[in-house]
Short mmCIF file of C-alpha atoms and ligand atoms in Angstrom, two decimals:
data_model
loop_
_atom_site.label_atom_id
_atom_site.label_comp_id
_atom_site.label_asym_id
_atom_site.label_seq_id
_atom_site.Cartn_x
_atom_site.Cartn_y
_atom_site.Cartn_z
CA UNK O 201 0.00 0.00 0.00
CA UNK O 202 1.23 3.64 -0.77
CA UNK O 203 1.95 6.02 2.38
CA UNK O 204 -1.14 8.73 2.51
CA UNK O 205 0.98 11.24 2.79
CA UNK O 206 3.90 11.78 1.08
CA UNK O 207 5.59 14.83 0.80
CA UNK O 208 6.81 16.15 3.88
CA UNK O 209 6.63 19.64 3.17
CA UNK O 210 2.46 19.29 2.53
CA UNK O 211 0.06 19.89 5.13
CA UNK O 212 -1.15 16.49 6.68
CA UNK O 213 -4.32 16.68 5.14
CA UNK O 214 -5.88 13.63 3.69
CA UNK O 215 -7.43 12.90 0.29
CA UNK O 216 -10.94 13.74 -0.31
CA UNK O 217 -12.92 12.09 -2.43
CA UNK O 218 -16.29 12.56 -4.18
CA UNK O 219 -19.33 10.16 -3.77
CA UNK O 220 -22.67 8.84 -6.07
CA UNK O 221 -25.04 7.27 -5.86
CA UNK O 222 -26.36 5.05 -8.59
CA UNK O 223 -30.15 4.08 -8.47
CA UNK O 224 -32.58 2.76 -11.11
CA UNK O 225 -36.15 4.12 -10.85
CA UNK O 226 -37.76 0.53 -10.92
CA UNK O 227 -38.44 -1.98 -8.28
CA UNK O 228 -37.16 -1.87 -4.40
CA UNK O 229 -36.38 -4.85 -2.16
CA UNK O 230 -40.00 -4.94 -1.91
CA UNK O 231 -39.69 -8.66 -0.37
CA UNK O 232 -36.90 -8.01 1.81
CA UNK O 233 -37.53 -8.38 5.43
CA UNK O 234 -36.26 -5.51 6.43
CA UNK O 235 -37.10 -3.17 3.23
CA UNK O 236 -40.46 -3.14 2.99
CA UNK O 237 -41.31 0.11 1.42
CA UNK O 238 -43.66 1.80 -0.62
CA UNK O 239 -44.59 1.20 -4.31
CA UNK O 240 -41.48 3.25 -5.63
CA UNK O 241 -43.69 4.87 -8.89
CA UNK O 242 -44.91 7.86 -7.29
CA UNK O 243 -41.15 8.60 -6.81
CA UNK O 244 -41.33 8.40 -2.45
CA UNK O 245 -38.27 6.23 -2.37
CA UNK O 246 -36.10 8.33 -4.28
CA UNK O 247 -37.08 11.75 -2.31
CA UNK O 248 -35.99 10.35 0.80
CA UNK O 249 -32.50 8.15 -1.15
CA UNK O 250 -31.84 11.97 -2.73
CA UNK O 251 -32.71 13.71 0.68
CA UNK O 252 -30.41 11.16 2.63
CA UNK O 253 -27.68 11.61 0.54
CA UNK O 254 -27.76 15.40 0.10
CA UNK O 255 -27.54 15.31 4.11
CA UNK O 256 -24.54 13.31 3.91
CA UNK O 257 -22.98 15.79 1.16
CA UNK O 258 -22.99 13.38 -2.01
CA UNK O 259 -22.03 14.66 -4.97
CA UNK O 260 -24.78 13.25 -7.41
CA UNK O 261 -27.91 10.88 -7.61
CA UNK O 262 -27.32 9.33 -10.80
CA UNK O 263 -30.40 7.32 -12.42
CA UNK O 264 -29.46 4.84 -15.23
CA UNK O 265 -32.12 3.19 -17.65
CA UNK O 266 -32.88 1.14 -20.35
CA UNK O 267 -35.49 1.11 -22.95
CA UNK O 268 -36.89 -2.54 -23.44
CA UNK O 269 -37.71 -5.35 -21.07
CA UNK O 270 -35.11 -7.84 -20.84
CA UNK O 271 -35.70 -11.29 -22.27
CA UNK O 272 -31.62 -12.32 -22.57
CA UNK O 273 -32.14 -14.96 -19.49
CA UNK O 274 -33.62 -18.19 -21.11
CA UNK O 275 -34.70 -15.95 -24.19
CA UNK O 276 -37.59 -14.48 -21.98
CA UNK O 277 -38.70 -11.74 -19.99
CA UNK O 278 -40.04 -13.96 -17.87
CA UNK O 279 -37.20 -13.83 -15.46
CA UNK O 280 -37.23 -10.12 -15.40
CA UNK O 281 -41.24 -9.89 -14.79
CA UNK O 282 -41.38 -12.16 -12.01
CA UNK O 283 -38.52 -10.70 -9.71
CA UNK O 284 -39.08 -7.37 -10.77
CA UNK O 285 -35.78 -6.91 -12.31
CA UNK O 286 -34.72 -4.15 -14.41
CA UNK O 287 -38.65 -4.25 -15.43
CA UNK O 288 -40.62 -2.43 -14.53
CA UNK O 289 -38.89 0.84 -14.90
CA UNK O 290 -40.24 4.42 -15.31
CA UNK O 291 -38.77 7.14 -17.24
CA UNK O 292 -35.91 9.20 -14.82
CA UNK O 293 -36.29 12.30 -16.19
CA UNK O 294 -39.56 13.51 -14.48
CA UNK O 295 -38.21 11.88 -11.52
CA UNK O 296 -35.22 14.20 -12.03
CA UNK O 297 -37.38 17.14 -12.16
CA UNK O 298 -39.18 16.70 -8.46
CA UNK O 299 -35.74 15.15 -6.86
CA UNK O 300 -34.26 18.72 -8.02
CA UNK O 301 -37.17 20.45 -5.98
CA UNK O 302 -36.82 18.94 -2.93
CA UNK O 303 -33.45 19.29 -3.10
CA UNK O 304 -30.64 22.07 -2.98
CA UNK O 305 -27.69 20.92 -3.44
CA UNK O 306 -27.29 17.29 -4.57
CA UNK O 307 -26.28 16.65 -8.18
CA UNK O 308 -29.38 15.13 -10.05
CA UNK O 309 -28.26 12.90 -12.80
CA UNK O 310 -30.61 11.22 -15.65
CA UNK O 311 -29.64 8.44 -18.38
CA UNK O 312 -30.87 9.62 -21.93
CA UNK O 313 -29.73 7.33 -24.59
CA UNK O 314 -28.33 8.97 -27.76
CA UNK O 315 -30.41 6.13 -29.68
CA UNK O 316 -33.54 6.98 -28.33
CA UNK O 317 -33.89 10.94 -28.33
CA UNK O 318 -33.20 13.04 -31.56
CA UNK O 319 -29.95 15.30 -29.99
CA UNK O 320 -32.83 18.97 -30.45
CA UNK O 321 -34.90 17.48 -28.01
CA UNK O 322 -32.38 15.75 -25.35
CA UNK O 323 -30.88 19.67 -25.40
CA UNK O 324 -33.68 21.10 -24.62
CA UNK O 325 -35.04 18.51 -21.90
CA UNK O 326 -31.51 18.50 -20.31
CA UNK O 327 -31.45 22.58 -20.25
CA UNK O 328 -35.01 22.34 -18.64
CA UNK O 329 -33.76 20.38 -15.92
CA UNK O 330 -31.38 22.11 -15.55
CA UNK O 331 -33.01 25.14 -14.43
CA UNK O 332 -35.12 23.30 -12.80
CA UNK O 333 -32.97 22.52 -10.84
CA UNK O 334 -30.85 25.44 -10.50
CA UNK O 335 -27.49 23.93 -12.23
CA UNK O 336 -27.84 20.41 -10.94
CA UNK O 337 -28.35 18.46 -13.90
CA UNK O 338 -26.24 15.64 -15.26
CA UNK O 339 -26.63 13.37 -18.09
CA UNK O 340 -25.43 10.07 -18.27
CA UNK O 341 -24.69 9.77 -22.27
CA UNK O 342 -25.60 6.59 -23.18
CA UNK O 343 -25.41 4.61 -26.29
CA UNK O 344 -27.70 2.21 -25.77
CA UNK O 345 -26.78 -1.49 -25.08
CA UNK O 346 -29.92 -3.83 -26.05
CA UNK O 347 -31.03 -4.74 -29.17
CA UNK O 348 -34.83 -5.06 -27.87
CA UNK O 349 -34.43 -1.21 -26.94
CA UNK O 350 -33.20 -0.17 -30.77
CA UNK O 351 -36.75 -2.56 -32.02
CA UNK O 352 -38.59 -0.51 -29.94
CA UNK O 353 -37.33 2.50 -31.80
CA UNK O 354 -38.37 0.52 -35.15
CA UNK O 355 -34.56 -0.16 -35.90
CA UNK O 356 -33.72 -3.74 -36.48
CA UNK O 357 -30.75 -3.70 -33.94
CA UNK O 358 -27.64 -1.45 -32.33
CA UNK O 359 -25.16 -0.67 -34.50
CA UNK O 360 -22.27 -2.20 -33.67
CA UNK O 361 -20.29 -0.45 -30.94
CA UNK O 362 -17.45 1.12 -32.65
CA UNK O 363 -20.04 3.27 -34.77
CA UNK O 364 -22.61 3.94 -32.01
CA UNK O 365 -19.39 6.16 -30.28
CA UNK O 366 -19.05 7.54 -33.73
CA UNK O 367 -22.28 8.98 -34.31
CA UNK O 368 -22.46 9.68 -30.04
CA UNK O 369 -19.27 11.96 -30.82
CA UNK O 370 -21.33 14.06 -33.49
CA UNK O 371 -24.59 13.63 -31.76
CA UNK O 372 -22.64 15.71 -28.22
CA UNK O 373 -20.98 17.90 -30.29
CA UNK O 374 -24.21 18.72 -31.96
CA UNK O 375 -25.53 19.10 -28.36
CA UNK O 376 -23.13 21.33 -27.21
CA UNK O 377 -23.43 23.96 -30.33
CA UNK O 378 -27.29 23.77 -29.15
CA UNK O 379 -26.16 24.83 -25.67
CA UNK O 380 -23.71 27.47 -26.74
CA UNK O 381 -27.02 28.78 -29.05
CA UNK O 382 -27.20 31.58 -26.63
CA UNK O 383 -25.45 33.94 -25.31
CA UNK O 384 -24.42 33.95 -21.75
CA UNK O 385 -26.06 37.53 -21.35
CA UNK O 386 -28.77 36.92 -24.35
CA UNK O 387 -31.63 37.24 -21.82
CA UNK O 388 -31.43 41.29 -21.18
CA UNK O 389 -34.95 41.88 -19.42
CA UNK O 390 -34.52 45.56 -20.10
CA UNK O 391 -37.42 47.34 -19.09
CA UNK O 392 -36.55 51.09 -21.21
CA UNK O 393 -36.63 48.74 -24.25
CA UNK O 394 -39.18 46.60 -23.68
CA UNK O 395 -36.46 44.03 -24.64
CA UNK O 396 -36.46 40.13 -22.86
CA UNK O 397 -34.16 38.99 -25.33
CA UNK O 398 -31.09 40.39 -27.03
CA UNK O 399 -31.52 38.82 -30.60
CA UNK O 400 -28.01 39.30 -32.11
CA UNK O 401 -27.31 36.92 -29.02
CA UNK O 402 -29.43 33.89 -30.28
CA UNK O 403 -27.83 31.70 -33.19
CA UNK O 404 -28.71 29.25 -35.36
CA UNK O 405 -26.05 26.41 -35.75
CA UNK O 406 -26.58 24.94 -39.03
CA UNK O 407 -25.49 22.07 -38.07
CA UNK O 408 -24.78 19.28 -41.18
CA UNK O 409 -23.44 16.09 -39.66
CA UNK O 410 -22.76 12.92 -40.95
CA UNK O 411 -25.66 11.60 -38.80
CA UNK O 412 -27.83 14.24 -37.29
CA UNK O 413 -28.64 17.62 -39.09
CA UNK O 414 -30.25 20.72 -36.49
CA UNK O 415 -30.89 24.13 -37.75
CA UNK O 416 -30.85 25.94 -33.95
CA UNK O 417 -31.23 27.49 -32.29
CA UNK O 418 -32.00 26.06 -28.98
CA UNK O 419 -35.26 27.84 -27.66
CA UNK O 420 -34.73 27.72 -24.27
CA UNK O 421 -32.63 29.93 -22.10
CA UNK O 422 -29.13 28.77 -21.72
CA UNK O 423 -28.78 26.52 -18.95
CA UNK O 424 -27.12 27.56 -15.41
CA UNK O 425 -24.27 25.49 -15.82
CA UNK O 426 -23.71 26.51 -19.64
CA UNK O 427 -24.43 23.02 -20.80
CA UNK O 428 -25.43 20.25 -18.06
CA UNK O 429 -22.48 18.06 -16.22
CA UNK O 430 -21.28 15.31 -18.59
CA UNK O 431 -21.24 11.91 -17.08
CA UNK O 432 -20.13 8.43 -19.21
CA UNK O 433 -19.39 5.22 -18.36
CA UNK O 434 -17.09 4.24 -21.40
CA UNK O 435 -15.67 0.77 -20.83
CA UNK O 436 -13.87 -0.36 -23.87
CA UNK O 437 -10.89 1.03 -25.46
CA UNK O 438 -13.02 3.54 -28.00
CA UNK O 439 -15.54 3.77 -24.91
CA UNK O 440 -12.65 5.45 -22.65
CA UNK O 441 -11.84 7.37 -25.61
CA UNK O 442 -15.16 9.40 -25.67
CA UNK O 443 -15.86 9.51 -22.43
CA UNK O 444 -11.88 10.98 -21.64
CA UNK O 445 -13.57 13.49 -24.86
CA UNK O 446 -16.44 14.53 -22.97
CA UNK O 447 -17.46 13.55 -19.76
CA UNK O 448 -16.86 15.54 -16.56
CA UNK O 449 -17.01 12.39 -14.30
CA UNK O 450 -17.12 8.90 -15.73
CA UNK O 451 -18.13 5.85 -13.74
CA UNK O 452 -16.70 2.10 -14.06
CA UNK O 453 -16.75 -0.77 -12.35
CA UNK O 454 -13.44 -2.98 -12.74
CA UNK O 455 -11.79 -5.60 -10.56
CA UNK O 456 -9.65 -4.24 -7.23
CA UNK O 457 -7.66 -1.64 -6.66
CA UNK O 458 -5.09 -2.76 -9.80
CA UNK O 459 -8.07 -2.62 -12.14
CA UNK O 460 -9.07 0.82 -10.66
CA UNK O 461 -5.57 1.95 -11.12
CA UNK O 462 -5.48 0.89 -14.45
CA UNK O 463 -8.15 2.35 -15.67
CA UNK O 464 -7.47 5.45 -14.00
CA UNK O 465 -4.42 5.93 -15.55
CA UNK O 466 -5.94 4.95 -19.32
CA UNK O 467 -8.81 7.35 -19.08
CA UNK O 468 -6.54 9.76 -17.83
CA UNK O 469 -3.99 9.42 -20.55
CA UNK O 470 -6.87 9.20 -23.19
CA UNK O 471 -7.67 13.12 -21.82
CA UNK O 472 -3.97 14.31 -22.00
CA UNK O 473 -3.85 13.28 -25.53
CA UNK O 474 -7.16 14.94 -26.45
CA UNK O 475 -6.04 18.47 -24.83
CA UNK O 476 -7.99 17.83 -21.75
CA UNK O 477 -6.68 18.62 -18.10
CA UNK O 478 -7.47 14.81 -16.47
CA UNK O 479 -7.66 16.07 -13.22
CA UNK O 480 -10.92 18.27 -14.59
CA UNK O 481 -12.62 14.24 -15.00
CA UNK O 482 -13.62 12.64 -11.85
CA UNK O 483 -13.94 8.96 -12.44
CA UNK O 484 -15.95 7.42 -9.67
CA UNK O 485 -15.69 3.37 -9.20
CA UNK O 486 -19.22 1.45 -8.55
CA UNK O 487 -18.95 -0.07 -5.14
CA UNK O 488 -21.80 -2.02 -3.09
CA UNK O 489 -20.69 -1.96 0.33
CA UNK O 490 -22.35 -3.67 2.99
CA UNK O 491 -21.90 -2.16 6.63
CA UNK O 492 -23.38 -3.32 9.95
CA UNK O 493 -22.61 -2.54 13.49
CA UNK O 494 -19.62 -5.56 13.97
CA UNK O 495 -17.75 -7.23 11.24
CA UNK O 496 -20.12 -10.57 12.21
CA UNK O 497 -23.15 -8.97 11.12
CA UNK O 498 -22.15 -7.41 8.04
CA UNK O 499 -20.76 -10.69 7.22
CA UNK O 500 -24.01 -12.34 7.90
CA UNK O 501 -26.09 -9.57 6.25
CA UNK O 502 -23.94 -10.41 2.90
CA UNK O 503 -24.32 -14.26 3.33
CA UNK O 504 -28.06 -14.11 3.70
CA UNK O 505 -27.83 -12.14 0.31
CA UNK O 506 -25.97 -14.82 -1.51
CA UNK O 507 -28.05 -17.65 0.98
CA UNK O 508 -31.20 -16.41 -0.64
CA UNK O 509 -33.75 -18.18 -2.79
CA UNK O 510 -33.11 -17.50 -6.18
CA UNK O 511 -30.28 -15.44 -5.82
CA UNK O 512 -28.52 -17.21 -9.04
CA UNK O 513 -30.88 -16.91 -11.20
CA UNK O 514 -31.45 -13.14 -10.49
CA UNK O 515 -27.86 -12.33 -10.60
CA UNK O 516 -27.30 -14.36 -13.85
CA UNK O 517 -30.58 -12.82 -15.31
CA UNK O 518 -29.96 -9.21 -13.97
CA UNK O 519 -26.00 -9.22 -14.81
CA UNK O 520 -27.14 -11.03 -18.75
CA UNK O 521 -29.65 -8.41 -19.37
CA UNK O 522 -26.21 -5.54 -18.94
CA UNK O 523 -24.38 -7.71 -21.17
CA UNK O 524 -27.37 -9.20 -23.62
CA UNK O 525 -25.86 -13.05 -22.80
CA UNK O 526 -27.94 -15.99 -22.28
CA UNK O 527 -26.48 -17.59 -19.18
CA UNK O 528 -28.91 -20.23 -18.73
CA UNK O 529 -27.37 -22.87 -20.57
CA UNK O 530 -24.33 -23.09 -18.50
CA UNK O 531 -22.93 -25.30 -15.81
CA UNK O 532 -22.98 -23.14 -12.80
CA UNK O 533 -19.94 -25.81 -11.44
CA UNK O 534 -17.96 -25.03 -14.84
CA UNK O 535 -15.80 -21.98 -16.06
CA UNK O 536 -17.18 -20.36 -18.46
CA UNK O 537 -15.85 -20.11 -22.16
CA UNK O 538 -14.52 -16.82 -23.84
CA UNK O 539 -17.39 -14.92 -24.24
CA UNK O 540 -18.05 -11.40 -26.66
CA UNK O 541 -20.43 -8.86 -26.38
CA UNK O 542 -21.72 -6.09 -28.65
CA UNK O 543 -23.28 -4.59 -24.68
CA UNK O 544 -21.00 -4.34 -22.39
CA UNK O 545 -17.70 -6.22 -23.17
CA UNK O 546 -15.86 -4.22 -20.08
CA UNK O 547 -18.49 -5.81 -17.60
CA UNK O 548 -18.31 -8.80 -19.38
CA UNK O 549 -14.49 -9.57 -19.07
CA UNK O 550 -14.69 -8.27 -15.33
CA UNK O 551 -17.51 -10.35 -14.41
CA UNK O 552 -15.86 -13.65 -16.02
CA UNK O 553 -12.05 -13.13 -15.08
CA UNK O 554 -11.41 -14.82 -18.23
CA UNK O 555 -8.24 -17.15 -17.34
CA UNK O 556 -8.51 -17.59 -13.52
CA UNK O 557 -10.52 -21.27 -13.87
CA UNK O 558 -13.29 -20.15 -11.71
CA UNK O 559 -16.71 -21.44 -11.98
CA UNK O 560 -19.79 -19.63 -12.73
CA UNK O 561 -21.03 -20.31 -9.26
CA UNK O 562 -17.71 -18.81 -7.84
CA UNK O 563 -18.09 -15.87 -10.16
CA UNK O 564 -21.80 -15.11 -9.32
CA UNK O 565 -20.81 -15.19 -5.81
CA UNK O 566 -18.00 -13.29 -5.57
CA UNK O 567 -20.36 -10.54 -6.89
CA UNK O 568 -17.79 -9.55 -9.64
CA UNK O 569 -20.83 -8.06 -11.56
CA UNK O 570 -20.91 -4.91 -9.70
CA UNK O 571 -18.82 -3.71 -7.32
CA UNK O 572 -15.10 -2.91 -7.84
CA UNK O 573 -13.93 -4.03 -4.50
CA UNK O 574 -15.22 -6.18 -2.01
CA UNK O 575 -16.26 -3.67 1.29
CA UNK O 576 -18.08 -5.90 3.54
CA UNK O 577 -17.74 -5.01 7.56
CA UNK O 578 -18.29 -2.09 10.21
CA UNK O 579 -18.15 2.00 8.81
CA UNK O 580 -14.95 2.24 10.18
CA UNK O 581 -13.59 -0.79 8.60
CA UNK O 582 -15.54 -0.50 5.57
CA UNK O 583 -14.06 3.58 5.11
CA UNK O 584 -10.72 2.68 6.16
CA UNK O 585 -10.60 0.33 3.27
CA UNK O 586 -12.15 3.06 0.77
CA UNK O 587 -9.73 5.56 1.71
CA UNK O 588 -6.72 3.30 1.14
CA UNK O 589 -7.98 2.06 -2.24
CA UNK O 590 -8.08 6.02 -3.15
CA UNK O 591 -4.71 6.28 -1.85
CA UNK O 592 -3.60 3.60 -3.70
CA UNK O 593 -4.89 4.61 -7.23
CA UNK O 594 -5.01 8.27 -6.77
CA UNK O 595 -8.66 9.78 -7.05
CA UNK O 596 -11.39 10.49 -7.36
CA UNK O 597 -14.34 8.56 -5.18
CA UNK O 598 -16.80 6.52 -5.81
CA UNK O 599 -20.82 5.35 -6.66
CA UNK O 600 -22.46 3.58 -4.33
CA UNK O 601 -24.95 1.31 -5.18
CA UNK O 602 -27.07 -1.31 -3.35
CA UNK O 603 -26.22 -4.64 -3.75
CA UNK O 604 -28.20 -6.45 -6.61
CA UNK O 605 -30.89 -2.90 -7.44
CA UNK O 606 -32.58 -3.87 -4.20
CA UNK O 607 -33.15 -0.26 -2.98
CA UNK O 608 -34.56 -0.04 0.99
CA UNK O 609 -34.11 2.64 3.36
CA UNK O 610 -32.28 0.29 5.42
CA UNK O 611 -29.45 0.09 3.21
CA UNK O 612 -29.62 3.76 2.36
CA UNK O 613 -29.53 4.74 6.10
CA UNK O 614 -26.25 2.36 6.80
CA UNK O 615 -24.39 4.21 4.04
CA UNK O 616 -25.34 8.05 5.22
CA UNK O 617 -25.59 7.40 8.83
CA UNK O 618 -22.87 4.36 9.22
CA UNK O 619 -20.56 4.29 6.56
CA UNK O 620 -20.40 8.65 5.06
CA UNK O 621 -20.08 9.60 8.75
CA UNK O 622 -17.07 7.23 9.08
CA UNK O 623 -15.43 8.71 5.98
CA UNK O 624 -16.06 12.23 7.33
CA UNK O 625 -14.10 11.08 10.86
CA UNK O 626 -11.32 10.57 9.18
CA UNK O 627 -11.31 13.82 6.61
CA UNK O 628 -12.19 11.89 3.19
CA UNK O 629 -15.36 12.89 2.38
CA UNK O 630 -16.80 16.92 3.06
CA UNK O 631 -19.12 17.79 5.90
CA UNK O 632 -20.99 20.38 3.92
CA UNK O 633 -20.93 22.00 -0.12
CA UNK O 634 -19.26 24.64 -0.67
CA UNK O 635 -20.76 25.15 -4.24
CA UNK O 636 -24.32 25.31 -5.80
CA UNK O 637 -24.25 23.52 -8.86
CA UNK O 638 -23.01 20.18 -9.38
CA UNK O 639 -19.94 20.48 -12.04
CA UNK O 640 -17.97 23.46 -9.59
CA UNK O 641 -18.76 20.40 -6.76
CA UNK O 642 -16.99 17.94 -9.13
CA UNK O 643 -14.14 20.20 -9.45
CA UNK O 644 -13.75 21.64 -5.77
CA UNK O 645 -11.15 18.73 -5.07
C1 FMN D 1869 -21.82 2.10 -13.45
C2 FMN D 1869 -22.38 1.95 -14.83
C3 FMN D 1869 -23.65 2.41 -15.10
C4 FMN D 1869 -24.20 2.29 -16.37
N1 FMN D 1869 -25.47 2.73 -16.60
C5 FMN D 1869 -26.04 2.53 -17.81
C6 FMN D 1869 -27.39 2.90 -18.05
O1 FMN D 1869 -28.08 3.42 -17.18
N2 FMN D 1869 -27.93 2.67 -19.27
C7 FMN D 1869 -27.20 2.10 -20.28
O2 FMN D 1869 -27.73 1.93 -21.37
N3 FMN D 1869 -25.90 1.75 -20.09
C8 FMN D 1869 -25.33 1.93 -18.88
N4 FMN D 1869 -24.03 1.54 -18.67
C9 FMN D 1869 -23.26 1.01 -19.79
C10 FMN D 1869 -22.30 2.02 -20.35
O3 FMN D 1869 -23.00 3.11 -20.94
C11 FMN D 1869 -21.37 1.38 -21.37
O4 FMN D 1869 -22.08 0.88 -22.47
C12 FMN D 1869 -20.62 0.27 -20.70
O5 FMN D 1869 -19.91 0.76 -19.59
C13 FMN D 1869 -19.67 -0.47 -21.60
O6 FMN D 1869 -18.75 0.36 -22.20
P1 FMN D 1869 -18.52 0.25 -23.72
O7 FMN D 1869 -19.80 0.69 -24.35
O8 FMN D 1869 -17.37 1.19 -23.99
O9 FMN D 1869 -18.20 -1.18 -24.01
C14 FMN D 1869 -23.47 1.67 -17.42
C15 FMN D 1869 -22.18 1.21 -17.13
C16 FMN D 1869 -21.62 1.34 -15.86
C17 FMN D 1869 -20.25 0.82 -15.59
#
């Protein structure tokens, strides 16, 4: 492990780090004995997860999606349907909209797939929401990774991944010429002229892509933030590439700290060579800790997880339906075989540890599908361990999640009133924002 500190002549002062959340806005552990909640449609749950977390000073709420209902488990949806997994899920962005009201300060982030909305309209829902919520917005630019979602937009699949990040580059740059539309001082409000708007500050774009065509300008007013925070989750090589392009944090989920380094260091060298400053990216690495009051009961908490009825087939279903693989055919006490992906081949390789002779069992179990580090005991051991893996590979934080998209306000309260008040002990995580909107919070460490 590296030393915390290392140059003498520094202040003491140990690294901070950022936190998310990541959520879906479907099902909670409705059957859970201990998170029986409400019906999560009428968006409850997530006022009191985006509350919660404001109060324990995260940096974002992000809410990911998808467009179709699985069916890649045994070729059905059937899996999906009957455990409530990733189906049924409602559309984040209204949810966006009332989590930004009854917040103040947390960073509200939506998924909007590039496949789904034509680049005019995602600008001017994103700017909305943006006011909304008074510079909070984030997108979560998304390609799209089933081929059910593209039939529902009457294509016959996904393009193949390579191209999808082609026409995603001219689809954000597109994007951002509809955000720079106006003028930071276009809206004038002058009263001796009966003028609202300056119209020498309002431009069209005339924008002729290879893809997407938009005549501009945007008609609404320029968002807070100038455009709304960037997030990406690239994975793969050309996936890294465009998210080190654009995003203003990305989010992954790798193996251990030498996978977090690694890819730390790759994104970060993909933004050098683009012109970017990589410390102005804050790549945040999906964890699922699980925290109770001694290290027995955390332990016990995560067995009775795994112990659970079903819990293979809902992991296998809920971890195919990322990666569009079928893993019902195969011998939970065999390795699996080299497997490819036009979804997510990043997940895919984690999730398999192609080479190390495990079985599938072994695989499901170790939960390799979401978190990047096993964090499994009391908040003090549990932060202790978060704060040396940050150490170790340099920045920036990390998105929590709840184990398996079982949301209760159980978990939620063990992570802001166990675990974030054990990171705050020991200086890694702030006691309070010093910004209003969320990208100068990204950027204050
Ligand atoms: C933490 C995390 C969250 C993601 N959330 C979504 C999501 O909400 N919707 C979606 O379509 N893809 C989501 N993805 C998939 C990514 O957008 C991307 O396709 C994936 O990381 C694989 O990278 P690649 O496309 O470069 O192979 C997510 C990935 C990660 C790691």
């Amino acid at each position: 492990m590296r030393r915390r500190w290392c140059n003498p002549t520094e202040p003491l002062l140990p690294k901070q780090f950022h936190l998310g959340w990541f959520a879906t806005f479907g099902q909670s552990a409705w059957n859970d004995p201990l998170g029986a909640a409400p019906e999560p449609w009428t968006g409850e749950l997530h006022l009191d997860l985006a509350r919660s977390i404001e109060r324990a000073c995260f940096d974002y709420l992000l809410i990911e999606d998808s467009l179709s209902i699985p069916s890649a488990f045994g070729g059905s949806t059937a899996a999906y349907l009957k455990n409530g997994l990733m189906a049924p899920k409602h559309d984040p962005a209204p949810l966006a909209a009332i989590l930004g009201a009854a917040t103040s300060r947390l960073g509200i982030v939506v998924t909007l797939s590039t496949m789904a909305y034509p680049p005019f309209m995602l600008a001017r829902l994103a700017s909305t929401i943006d006011h909304l919520s008074r510079g909070r917005f984030g997108w979560n630019i998304v390609t799209g990774t089933e081929d059910a979602a593209a039939r529902n937009f009457g294509k016959p699949g996904l393009p193949p991944r390579e191209l999808r990040y082609d026409m995603a580059d001219e689809y954000v740059d597109l994007v951002n010429k509809l955000f720079e539309s106006w003028e930071p001082d276009a809206v004038v409000r002058d009263a001796a002229s009966d003028t609202y708007v300056d119209a020498s500050k309002v431009h069209p774009i005339h924008f002729e892509g290879r893809w997407f065509q938009c005549e501009g300008p945007l008609n609404t007013v320029r968002c807070p933030q100038g455009r709304p925070a960037y997030i990406q989750a690239g994975g793969s090589p050309r996936g890294r590439r465009f998210a080190a392009r654009h995003a203003d944090s990305i989010i992954a989920t790798v193996n251990g700290i030498e996978g977090m380094r690694r890819y730390r260091d790759d994104v970060r060298r993909h933004a050098v060579a683009q012109g970017r400053d990589p410390d102005s990216i804050k790549i945040l690495f999906l964890i699922a800790p699980i925290v109770g009051e001694t290290m027995a009961a955390a332990q016990e908490q995560q067995q009775r997880v795994l112990n659970s009825p079903g819990f293979t087939e809902r992991a296998l279903a809920l971890f195919g339906s990322f990666v569009e693989i079928d893993f019902s055919p195969y011998d939970l006490d065999q390795p699996l075989p080299h497997l490819t992906t036009n979804a997510e081949q990043g997940a895919l390789d984690k999730f398999c540890q192609p080479g190390s002779g495990k079985t599938l069992r072994q695989l499901v179990r170790e939960g390799g599908m979401s978190s990047s580090l096993e964090l499994v005991g009391t908040p003090d051991h549990v932060a202790g361990l978060m704060a040396d893996a940050i150490d170790d590979v340099g920045g920036d934080g990390f998105l929590i999640t709840t184990p398996y998209h079982r949301l209760s306000r159980h978990y939620i309260a063990s992570i802001t009133d166990g675990l974030v008040p054990a990171l705050q002990r020991i200086g890694r995580t702030r006691t309070a924002y010093r910004h209003a909107m969320l990208r100068e919070n990204l950027l204050e460490f």
